[in-house]
């Protein structure tokens, strides 16, 4: 078995790498939500300026049997590397995962990182291999979230009459950008991250524009924002991604600004986005910390059900 870096200039090598990642990740997880091939192609062939990614592959007799990815943030959290390791089911418990992880840790250390973080998703009725592996390599649990899904359509929740919901797709219109950036930064500062010791990402106009432009290549990005009628102040936003060609959506951030809480705006913004989706979109995924009582309650009231537990693990390297 040898481990080498993926040659990102070779389309068939990229396809093989992605297929192994997908097959390994789906083996134990019927509800897995994975980055689609389109989105993978964008990050593999046109790296962004805010993170560097290293992709490794383990080969046995010429066949790719395991893959790993290391993401190195370049503007904040410069002591951290994010990693993901996947080994095809028939080749597990032969030390391939550990060997990949050692190369990942070496590359992270060379880039000045002192800790490795990673997400492990566990199906309550499936294998706990990912979690057992993370514990075996010395990682500790730092934060936990539930992965929930809901079938569409979902009955739209009423909007408090003191507010109106404004929507857009793709790039945020110029007239809302300042308010939207303030809310995105509030979200990054407020989102519960348990024991994870991380600097919040700070978004400014150019960074938001770069992310909007890159995301648009693989996703239909939909935003619903609540605006108070009396003074036009924005009270919150909800962000939904629909991968191109997919029949599901992925609920990302939902924030209600502190002085606007208590008006049930979260459910109203989310369901406004769902109601606007084309009919063939039949499922929405989301993640919420079980300790985030308000959002968990909003989600279960809308019909979301827990399908996986997600553990944020971290190891010193
Ligand atoms: C997690 C995963 C990468 C492990 O790959 P692997 O090649 O089987 O790992 P290794 O053989 O190097 O195992 C290293 C140690 O992890 C632990 N471990 C791995 N799988 C385990 C399992 N199913 N049950 C209990 N312990 C396990 C053991 O301590 C093992 O050492 P041992 O075999 O000497 O007892 C693989 O199961 C996988 O791809 N799972 C799906 C993706 C995932 O969850 N990745 C983790 C996110 S980073």
mmCIF file of C-alpha atoms and ligand atoms in Angstrom:
data_model
loop_
_atom_site.group_PDB
_atom_site.id
_atom_site.type_symbol
_atom_site.label_atom_id
_atom_site.label_comp_id
_atom_site.label_asym_id
_atom_site.label_seq_id
_atom_site.Cartn_x
_atom_site.Cartn_y
_atom_site.Cartn_z
ATOM 1 C CA UNK A 1 0.000 0.000 0.000
ATOM 2 C CA UNK A 2 1.342 3.445 -0.816
ATOM 3 C CA UNK A 3 -0.017 6.896 -0.081
ATOM 4 C CA UNK A 4 0.351 9.752 -2.509
ATOM 5 C CA UNK A 5 -1.224 13.098 -3.234
ATOM 6 C CA UNK A 6 -4.136 13.178 -5.685
ATOM 7 C CA UNK A 7 -3.060 14.605 -9.048
ATOM 8 C CA UNK A 8 -5.798 17.241 -9.310
ATOM 9 C CA UNK A 9 -4.900 17.917 -12.957
ATOM 10 C CA UNK A 10 -6.046 14.388 -13.940
ATOM 11 C CA UNK A 11 -9.864 14.169 -14.424
ATOM 12 C CA UNK A 12 -10.005 10.347 -14.118
ATOM 13 C CA UNK A 13 -7.920 10.442 -10.902
ATOM 14 C CA UNK A 14 -10.289 13.073 -9.485
ATOM 15 C CA UNK A 15 -13.305 10.905 -10.375
ATOM 16 C CA UNK A 16 -11.724 7.820 -8.761
ATOM 17 C CA UNK A 17 -10.876 9.789 -5.612
ATOM 18 C CA UNK A 18 -14.424 11.155 -5.336
ATOM 19 C CA UNK A 19 -16.016 7.736 -5.973
ATOM 20 C CA UNK A 20 -13.977 6.092 -3.190
ATOM 21 C CA UNK A 21 -14.849 8.929 -0.794
ATOM 22 C CA UNK A 22 -18.538 8.574 -1.652
ATOM 23 C CA UNK A 23 -18.648 4.767 -1.483
ATOM 24 C CA UNK A 24 -16.809 4.675 1.866
ATOM 25 C CA UNK A 25 -18.863 7.455 3.424
ATOM 26 C CA UNK A 26 -22.221 6.011 2.281
ATOM 27 C CA UNK A 27 -21.412 2.464 3.403
ATOM 28 C CA UNK A 28 -22.653 2.979 6.961
ATOM 29 C CA UNK A 29 -24.843 6.036 6.455
ATOM 30 C CA UNK A 30 -28.061 5.848 4.414
ATOM 31 C CA UNK A 31 -28.836 9.512 5.280
ATOM 32 C CA UNK A 32 -25.374 10.930 4.519
ATOM 33 C CA UNK A 33 -25.314 14.349 2.883
ATOM 34 C CA UNK A 34 -22.062 14.592 0.920
ATOM 35 C CA UNK A 35 -20.504 17.308 -1.173
ATOM 36 C CA UNK A 36 -21.655 16.606 -4.743
ATOM 37 C CA UNK A 37 -19.182 15.867 -7.539
ATOM 38 C CA UNK A 38 -19.780 19.328 -9.090
ATOM 39 C CA UNK A 39 -18.842 21.103 -5.876
ATOM 40 C CA UNK A 40 -15.830 18.824 -5.394
ATOM 41 C CA UNK A 41 -14.654 19.690 -8.921
ATOM 42 C CA UNK A 42 -14.782 23.421 -8.137
ATOM 43 C CA UNK A 43 -12.649 23.101 -4.978
ATOM 44 C CA UNK A 44 -10.265 20.586 -6.600
ATOM 45 C CA UNK A 45 -9.579 22.466 -9.820
ATOM 46 C CA UNK A 46 -9.940 26.108 -8.741
ATOM 47 C CA UNK A 47 -8.780 26.491 -5.142
ATOM 48 C CA UNK A 48 -10.224 29.462 -3.253
ATOM 49 C CA UNK A 49 -8.039 32.050 -1.567
ATOM 50 C CA UNK A 50 -9.263 31.427 1.998
ATOM 51 C CA UNK A 51 -8.269 27.760 2.401
ATOM 52 C CA UNK A 52 -5.729 25.328 0.991
ATOM 53 C CA UNK A 53 -6.735 21.694 0.475
ATOM 54 C CA UNK A 54 -4.530 18.619 0.246
ATOM 55 C CA UNK A 55 -6.069 15.359 -0.984
ATOM 56 C CA UNK A 56 -4.375 12.023 -0.457
ATOM 57 C CA UNK A 57 -5.085 8.552 -1.779
ATOM 58 C CA UNK A 58 -4.009 5.129 -0.507
ATOM 59 C CA UNK A 59 -3.433 2.597 -3.293
ATOM 60 C CA UNK A 60 -3.152 -1.135 -3.034
ATOM 61 C CA UNK A 61 -2.165 -2.947 -6.257
ATOM 62 C CA UNK A 62 -3.055 0.172 -8.256
ATOM 63 C CA UNK A 63 -6.591 0.404 -6.780
ATOM 64 C CA UNK A 64 -7.580 3.380 -4.638
ATOM 65 C CA UNK A 65 -8.741 1.865 -1.319
ATOM 66 C CA UNK A 66 -8.848 4.938 0.892
ATOM 67 C CA UNK A 67 -8.762 8.725 0.623
ATOM 68 C CA UNK A 68 -8.185 11.667 2.923
ATOM 69 C CA UNK A 69 -8.580 15.418 2.736
ATOM 70 C CA UNK A 70 -6.842 18.095 4.765
ATOM 71 C CA UNK A 71 -8.170 21.647 4.721
ATOM 72 C CA UNK A 72 -5.920 24.424 5.982
ATOM 73 C CA UNK A 73 -7.725 27.701 6.690
ATOM 74 C CA UNK A 74 -5.531 30.609 5.557
ATOM 75 C CA UNK A 75 -7.059 33.673 7.203
ATOM 76 C CA UNK A 76 -8.133 32.540 10.672
ATOM 77 C CA UNK A 77 -7.632 29.469 12.879
ATOM 78 C CA UNK A 78 -4.073 29.134 11.586
ATOM 79 C CA UNK A 79 -3.306 26.507 14.247
ATOM 80 C CA UNK A 80 -6.019 24.146 12.943
ATOM 81 C CA UNK A 81 -6.276 21.641 10.086
ATOM 82 C CA UNK A 82 -9.622 20.039 9.174
ATOM 83 C CA UNK A 83 -9.467 16.450 8.062
ATOM 84 C CA UNK A 84 -11.645 13.686 6.680
ATOM 85 C CA UNK A 85 -10.516 10.075 6.197
ATOM 86 C CA UNK A 86 -12.468 7.406 4.283
ATOM 87 C CA UNK A 87 -11.598 3.761 3.640
ATOM 88 C CA UNK A 88 -13.716 1.417 1.480
ATOM 89 C CA UNK A 89 -15.596 -1.094 3.670
ATOM 90 C CA UNK A 90 -13.851 -4.252 2.388
ATOM 91 C CA UNK A 91 -10.377 -2.862 3.247
ATOM 92 C CA UNK A 92 -11.064 -1.652 6.784
ATOM 93 C CA UNK A 93 -9.193 -2.692 9.961
ATOM 94 C CA UNK A 94 -5.935 -3.109 8.023
ATOM 95 C CA UNK A 95 -4.398 0.148 9.254
ATOM 96 C CA UNK A 96 -5.146 2.160 6.087
ATOM 97 C CA UNK A 97 -7.136 4.799 7.985
ATOM 98 C CA UNK A 98 -4.358 5.231 10.533
ATOM 99 C CA UNK A 99 -1.689 5.432 7.783
ATOM 100 C CA UNK A 100 -3.654 8.131 5.920
ATOM 101 C CA UNK A 101 -4.174 10.046 9.137
ATOM 102 C CA UNK A 102 -0.419 9.987 9.888
ATOM 103 C CA UNK A 103 0.366 11.558 6.510
ATOM 104 C CA UNK A 104 -2.401 14.142 7.033
ATOM 105 C CA UNK A 105 -1.021 15.005 10.495
ATOM 106 C CA UNK A 106 2.509 15.366 9.077
ATOM 107 C CA UNK A 107 1.319 17.736 6.356
ATOM 108 C CA UNK A 108 -0.689 19.735 8.912
ATOM 109 C CA UNK A 109 2.323 20.005 11.251
ATOM 110 C CA UNK A 110 4.514 21.165 8.333
ATOM 111 C CA UNK A 111 1.940 23.918 7.717
ATOM 112 C CA UNK A 112 2.350 25.040 11.347
ATOM 113 C CA UNK A 113 -0.846 23.465 12.690
ATOM 114 C CA UNK A 114 -0.996 22.040 16.212
ATOM 115 C CA UNK A 115 -4.460 20.475 16.141
ATOM 116 C CA UNK A 116 -6.598 18.480 13.741
ATOM 117 C CA UNK A 117 -10.373 18.734 13.743
ATOM 118 C CA UNK A 118 -12.922 16.603 11.952
ATOM 119 C CA UNK A 119 -16.600 15.747 11.825
ATOM 120 C CA UNK A 120 -17.753 12.188 12.412
ATOM 121 C CA UNK A 121 -21.335 11.301 11.529
ATOM 122 C CA UNK A 122 -22.929 8.268 13.107
ATOM 123 C CA UNK A 123 -26.183 6.593 12.080
ATOM 124 C CA UNK A 124 -27.911 5.502 15.321
ATOM 125 C CA UNK A 125 -28.682 2.117 13.687
ATOM 126 C CA UNK A 126 -25.354 1.728 11.855
ATOM 127 C CA UNK A 127 -21.636 1.300 12.455
ATOM 128 C CA UNK A 128 -19.713 3.448 14.943
ATOM 129 C CA UNK A 129 -16.423 2.873 13.043
ATOM 130 C CA UNK A 130 -15.784 6.592 12.446
ATOM 131 C CA UNK A 131 -16.167 7.479 16.103
ATOM 132 C CA UNK A 132 -14.146 4.479 17.335
ATOM 133 C CA UNK A 133 -11.404 5.373 14.858
ATOM 134 C CA UNK A 134 -11.308 9.018 16.000
ATOM 135 C CA UNK A 135 -11.071 7.953 19.658
ATOM 136 C CA UNK A 136 -8.362 5.386 18.776
ATOM 137 C CA UNK A 137 -6.164 8.087 17.215
ATOM 138 C CA UNK A 138 -6.496 10.237 20.358
ATOM 139 C CA UNK A 139 -9.226 12.697 19.330
ATOM 140 C CA UNK A 140 -11.716 14.078 21.854
ATOM 141 C CA UNK A 141 -15.326 15.101 21.379
ATOM 142 C CA UNK A 142 -15.675 18.904 21.400
ATOM 143 C CA UNK A 143 -19.192 19.484 20.114
ATOM 144 C CA UNK A 144 -22.210 17.505 19.044
ATOM 145 C CA UNK A 145 -25.032 18.245 16.598
ATOM 146 C CA UNK A 146 -27.994 16.308 15.303
ATOM 147 C CA UNK A 147 -28.508 15.828 11.565
ATOM 148 C CA UNK A 148 -32.229 16.098 10.792
ATOM 149 C CA UNK A 149 -34.292 15.674 7.633
ATOM 150 C CA UNK A 150 -37.847 16.659 6.710
ATOM 151 C CA UNK A 151 -39.995 15.739 3.729
ATOM 152 C CA UNK A 152 -41.387 18.574 1.609
ATOM 153 C CA UNK A 153 -43.834 20.183 1.197
ATOM 154 C CA UNK A 154 -43.982 21.821 4.619
ATOM 155 C CA UNK A 155 -46.909 24.059 5.463
ATOM 156 C CA UNK A 156 -45.627 27.691 5.447
ATOM 157 C CA UNK A 157 -45.504 29.152 8.976
ATOM 158 C CA UNK A 158 -47.289 32.509 9.398
ATOM 159 C CA UNK A 159 -45.116 35.669 9.304
ATOM 160 C CA UNK A 160 -45.549 38.066 12.250
ATOM 161 C CA UNK A 161 -47.517 41.029 10.775
ATOM 162 C CA UNK A 162 -44.851 43.461 12.043
ATOM 163 C CA UNK A 163 -42.391 41.911 9.545
ATOM 164 C CA UNK A 164 -42.128 41.123 5.855
ATOM 165 C CA UNK A 165 -39.939 38.381 4.374
ATOM 166 C CA UNK A 166 -37.609 39.437 1.541
ATOM 167 C CA UNK A 167 -36.022 36.718 -0.624
ATOM 168 C CA UNK A 168 -33.203 36.505 -3.156
ATOM 169 C CA UNK A 169 -31.263 33.838 -5.015
ATOM 170 C CA UNK A 170 -27.500 33.856 -5.537
ATOM 171 C CA UNK A 171 -25.821 37.213 -4.983
ATOM 172 C CA UNK A 172 -27.265 39.389 -2.226
ATOM 173 C CA UNK A 173 -28.679 42.577 -3.846
ATOM 174 C CA UNK A 174 -26.565 45.715 -3.218
ATOM 175 C CA UNK A 175 -29.252 47.438 -1.139
ATOM 176 C CA UNK A 176 -29.263 44.603 1.447
ATOM 177 C CA UNK A 177 -25.534 43.794 1.542
ATOM 178 C CA UNK A 178 -24.540 45.852 4.570
ATOM 179 C CA UNK A 179 -27.383 44.475 6.711
ATOM 180 C CA UNK A 180 -26.799 40.935 5.406
ATOM 181 C CA UNK A 181 -23.055 41.083 6.237
ATOM 182 C CA UNK A 182 -23.862 42.281 9.770
ATOM 183 C CA UNK A 183 -26.231 39.320 10.241
ATOM 184 C CA UNK A 184 -23.780 36.790 8.749
ATOM 185 C CA UNK A 185 -21.080 38.021 11.164
ATOM 186 C CA UNK A 186 -23.500 37.902 14.096
ATOM 187 C CA UNK A 187 -24.283 34.289 13.126
ATOM 188 C CA UNK A 188 -20.603 33.349 12.942
ATOM 189 C CA UNK A 189 -20.056 34.851 16.399
ATOM 190 C CA UNK A 190 -23.228 33.380 17.982
ATOM 191 C CA UNK A 191 -23.522 29.849 16.599
ATOM 192 C CA UNK A 192 -22.997 27.355 19.444
ATOM 193 C CA UNK A 193 -19.739 25.412 18.989
ATOM 194 C CA UNK A 194 -19.495 23.676 22.386
ATOM 195 C CA UNK A 195 -15.891 23.176 23.535
ATOM 196 C CA UNK A 196 -14.410 23.969 20.109
ATOM 197 C CA UNK A 197 -11.939 26.817 20.543
ATOM 198 C CA UNK A 198 -12.176 28.606 17.192
ATOM 199 C CA UNK A 199 -11.930 32.163 15.924
ATOM 200 C CA UNK A 200 -15.144 33.228 14.197
ATOM 201 C CA UNK A 201 -14.846 33.761 10.445
ATOM 202 C CA UNK A 202 -15.214 37.472 9.664
ATOM 203 C CA UNK A 203 -17.008 38.189 6.403
ATOM 204 C CA UNK A 204 -16.551 41.457 4.539
ATOM 205 C CA UNK A 205 -17.892 42.432 1.147
ATOM 206 C CA UNK A 206 -15.098 40.953 -1.012
ATOM 207 C CA UNK A 207 -15.093 37.658 0.900
ATOM 208 C CA UNK A 208 -18.875 37.370 0.689
ATOM 209 C CA UNK A 209 -18.716 38.123 -3.051
ATOM 210 C CA UNK A 210 -16.052 35.454 -3.584
ATOM 211 C CA UNK A 211 -18.116 32.880 -1.676
ATOM 212 C CA UNK A 212 -21.303 33.826 -3.568
ATOM 213 C CA UNK A 213 -19.523 33.480 -6.913
ATOM 214 C CA UNK A 214 -17.978 30.090 -6.049
ATOM 215 C CA UNK A 215 -21.152 28.653 -4.513
ATOM 216 C CA UNK A 216 -23.235 29.689 -7.531
ATOM 217 C CA UNK A 217 -21.237 27.277 -9.700
ATOM 218 C CA UNK A 218 -22.606 24.248 -7.828
ATOM 219 C CA UNK A 219 -25.639 25.439 -5.848
ATOM 220 C CA UNK A 220 -28.876 27.345 -6.185
ATOM 221 C CA UNK A 221 -28.449 29.507 -3.067
ATOM 222 C CA UNK A 222 -31.662 30.888 -1.599
ATOM 223 C CA UNK A 223 -31.944 33.461 1.169
ATOM 224 C CA UNK A 224 -35.065 34.582 3.053
ATOM 225 C CA UNK A 225 -34.629 37.595 5.365
ATOM 226 C CA UNK A 226 -37.134 39.207 7.743
ATOM 227 C CA UNK A 227 -37.469 42.999 7.709
ATOM 228 C CA UNK A 228 -39.403 45.017 10.301
ATOM 229 C CA UNK A 229 -42.056 47.080 8.575
ATOM 230 C CA UNK A 230 -41.825 50.158 10.846
ATOM 231 C CA UNK A 231 -38.126 50.958 10.299
ATOM 232 C CA UNK A 232 -36.863 48.527 7.644
ATOM 233 C CA UNK A 233 -34.432 46.906 10.125
ATOM 234 C CA UNK A 234 -33.427 43.343 9.244
ATOM 235 C CA UNK A 235 -34.266 40.889 12.020
ATOM 236 C CA UNK A 236 -32.775 37.681 10.640
ATOM 237 C CA UNK A 237 -32.047 35.463 7.658
ATOM 238 C CA UNK A 238 -32.183 31.839 6.611
ATOM 239 C CA UNK A 239 -29.889 30.277 4.021
ATOM 240 C CA UNK A 240 -30.771 27.259 1.877
ATOM 241 C CA UNK A 241 -28.568 25.446 -0.669
ATOM 242 C CA UNK A 242 -29.894 23.263 -3.461
ATOM 243 C CA UNK A 243 -27.101 21.464 -5.344
ATOM 244 C CA UNK A 244 -27.567 21.743 -9.129
ATOM 245 C CA UNK A 245 -29.529 18.745 -10.390
ATOM 246 C CA UNK A 246 -30.397 17.470 -6.880
ATOM 247 C CA UNK A 247 -33.833 16.615 -5.524
ATOM 248 C CA UNK A 248 -33.027 17.809 -1.992
ATOM 249 C CA UNK A 249 -32.059 21.022 -0.241
ATOM 250 C CA UNK A 250 -29.709 21.713 2.607
ATOM 251 C CA UNK A 251 -30.733 24.171 5.292
ATOM 252 C CA UNK A 252 -27.699 26.162 6.370
ATOM 253 C CA UNK A 253 -27.662 29.171 8.752
ATOM 254 C CA UNK A 254 -30.817 30.519 10.329
ATOM 255 C CA UNK A 255 -30.326 33.531 12.581
ATOM 256 C CA UNK A 256 -32.736 35.834 14.382
ATOM 257 C CA UNK A 257 -30.952 38.939 15.691
ATOM 258 C CA UNK A 258 -31.230 39.295 19.512
ATOM 259 C CA UNK A 259 -33.695 42.232 19.582
ATOM 260 C CA UNK A 260 -35.989 40.476 17.070
ATOM 261 C CA UNK A 261 -36.356 37.168 18.917
ATOM 262 C CA UNK A 262 -39.731 35.921 20.138
ATOM 263 C CA UNK A 263 -41.670 36.557 16.885
ATOM 264 C CA UNK A 264 -41.293 33.035 15.436
ATOM 265 C CA UNK A 265 -39.283 34.505 12.558
ATOM 266 C CA UNK A 266 -37.022 31.415 12.252
ATOM 267 C CA UNK A 267 -39.806 29.070 11.134
ATOM 268 C CA UNK A 268 -41.384 31.788 8.948
ATOM 269 C CA UNK A 269 -38.124 32.444 7.028
ATOM 270 C CA UNK A 270 -37.299 28.749 6.615
ATOM 271 C CA UNK A 271 -40.720 27.823 5.308
ATOM 272 C CA UNK A 272 -40.755 30.823 2.930
ATOM 273 C CA UNK A 273 -37.639 29.336 1.314
ATOM 274 C CA UNK A 274 -39.191 25.841 1.163
ATOM 275 C CA UNK A 275 -42.438 27.132 -0.368
ATOM 276 C CA UNK A 276 -40.481 28.746 -3.255
ATOM 277 C CA UNK A 277 -38.663 25.520 -4.220
ATOM 278 C CA UNK A 278 -39.464 23.653 -7.431
ATOM 279 C CA UNK A 279 -41.797 20.682 -6.868
ATOM 280 C CA UNK A 280 -39.172 17.994 -7.449
ATOM 281 C CA UNK A 281 -37.243 19.040 -4.320
ATOM 282 C CA UNK A 282 -38.672 16.558 -1.812
ATOM 283 C CA UNK A 283 -36.322 16.613 1.195
ATOM 284 C CA UNK A 284 -34.410 19.110 3.349
ATOM 285 C CA UNK A 285 -31.389 18.350 5.541
ATOM 286 C CA UNK A 286 -30.305 20.428 8.528
ATOM 287 C CA UNK A 287 -27.986 20.327 11.556
ATOM 288 C CA UNK A 288 -28.710 21.639 15.044
ATOM 289 C CA UNK A 289 -26.982 21.274 18.395
ATOM 290 C CA UNK A 290 -29.297 19.323 20.737
ATOM 291 C CA UNK A 291 -28.450 22.013 23.340
ATOM 292 C CA UNK A 292 -29.862 24.731 21.023
ATOM 293 C CA UNK A 293 -33.368 24.334 22.427
ATOM 294 C CA UNK A 294 -35.025 27.144 20.436
ATOM 295 C CA UNK A 295 -33.818 25.886 17.028
ATOM 296 C CA UNK A 296 -34.394 22.219 17.869
ATOM 297 C CA UNK A 297 -37.967 23.055 18.829
ATOM 298 C CA UNK A 298 -38.513 25.081 15.621
ATOM 299 C CA UNK A 299 -37.178 22.160 13.560
ATOM 300 C CA UNK A 300 -39.203 19.410 15.198
ATOM 301 C CA UNK A 301 -42.357 21.566 14.990
ATOM 302 C CA UNK A 302 -41.772 21.776 11.205
ATOM 303 C CA UNK A 303 -41.546 17.959 10.993
ATOM 304 C CA UNK A 304 -37.759 17.454 11.008
ATOM 305 C CA UNK A 305 -36.556 14.149 12.456
ATOM 306 C CA UNK A 306 -33.100 13.200 13.719
ATOM 307 C CA UNK A 307 -31.338 10.716 11.412
ATOM 308 C CA UNK A 308 -27.683 11.005 12.496
ATOM 309 C CA UNK A 309 -25.501 12.289 15.300
ATOM 310 C CA UNK A 310 -22.564 14.455 14.287
ATOM 311 C CA UNK A 311 -19.514 14.668 16.553
ATOM 312 C CA UNK A 312 -16.886 17.389 16.143
ATOM 313 C CA UNK A 313 -13.660 15.687 17.183
ATOM 314 C CA UNK A 314 -10.256 17.257 17.789
ATOM 315 C CA UNK A 315 -6.750 15.857 18.319
ATOM 316 C CA UNK A 316 -3.473 17.572 19.248
ATOM 317 C CA UNK A 317 -0.765 16.802 16.721
HETATM 318 C C1 LIG B 1 -13.047 5.442 10.108
HETATM 319 C C2 LIG B 1 -12.337 4.708 8.974
HETATM 320 C C3 LIG B 1 -11.611 5.748 8.122
HETATM 321 C C4 LIG B 1 -11.295 3.740 9.595
HETATM 322 O O1 LIG B 1 -10.513 3.164 8.553
HETATM 323 P P1 LIG B 1 -9.653 1.822 8.805
HETATM 324 O O2 LIG B 1 -8.707 1.691 7.678
HETATM 325 O O3 LIG B 1 -10.572 0.691 9.101
HETATM 326 O O4 LIG B 1 -8.858 2.221 10.148
HETATM 327 P P2 LIG B 1 -7.634 1.454 10.823
HETATM 328 O O5 LIG B 1 -7.585 0.039 10.344
HETATM 329 O O6 LIG B 1 -6.403 2.276 10.609
HETATM 330 O O7 LIG B 1 -8.066 1.493 12.352
HETATM 331 C C5 LIG B 1 -7.349 2.203 13.346
HETATM 332 C C6 LIG B 1 -8.010 1.975 14.713
HETATM 333 O O8 LIG B 1 -9.306 2.609 14.749
HETATM 334 C C7 LIG B 1 -10.197 1.809 15.584
HETATM 335 N N1 LIG B 1 -11.322 1.326 14.766
HETATM 336 C C8 LIG B 1 -11.470 1.474 13.419
HETATM 337 N N2 LIG B 1 -12.653 0.930 13.034
HETATM 338 C C9 LIG B 1 -13.255 0.426 14.138
HETATM 339 C C10 LIG B 1 -14.473 -0.253 14.376
HETATM 340 N N3 LIG B 1 -15.316 -0.553 13.370
HETATM 341 N N4 LIG B 1 -14.780 -0.600 15.645
HETATM 342 C C11 LIG B 1 -13.930 -0.342 16.661
HETATM 343 N N5 LIG B 1 -12.734 0.298 16.485
HETATM 344 C C12 LIG B 1 -12.415 0.678 15.244
HETATM 345 C C13 LIG B 1 -9.371 0.632 16.095
HETATM 346 O O9 LIG B 1 -8.800 1.029 17.325
HETATM 347 C C14 LIG B 1 -8.306 0.514 15.007
HETATM 348 O O10 LIG B 1 -7.124 -0.110 15.477
HETATM 349 P P3 LIG B 1 -7.082 -1.728 15.515
HETATM 350 O O11 LIG B 1 -7.607 -2.237 14.204
HETATM 351 O O12 LIG B 1 -5.621 -1.997 15.703
HETATM 352 O O13 LIG B 1 -7.950 -2.141 16.666
HETATM 353 C C15 LIG B 1 -13.343 3.875 8.125
HETATM 354 O O14 LIG B 1 -14.121 3.053 8.978
HETATM 355 C C16 LIG B 1 -14.283 4.726 7.311
HETATM 356 O O15 LIG B 1 -13.959 5.115 6.182
HETATM 357 N N6 LIG B 1 -15.471 5.095 7.861
HETATM 358 C C17 LIG B 1 -16.390 6.005 7.192
HETATM 359 C C18 LIG B 1 -15.854 7.441 7.185
HETATM 360 C C19 LIG B 1 -15.590 8.003 8.578
HETATM 361 O O16 LIG B 1 -16.389 7.915 9.485
HETATM 362 N N7 LIG B 1 -14.414 8.646 8.726
HETATM 363 C C20 LIG B 1 -14.006 9.261 9.968
HETATM 364 C C21 LIG B 1 -14.102 10.696 9.810
HETATM 365 S S1 LIG B 1 -12.510 11.435 9.770
#
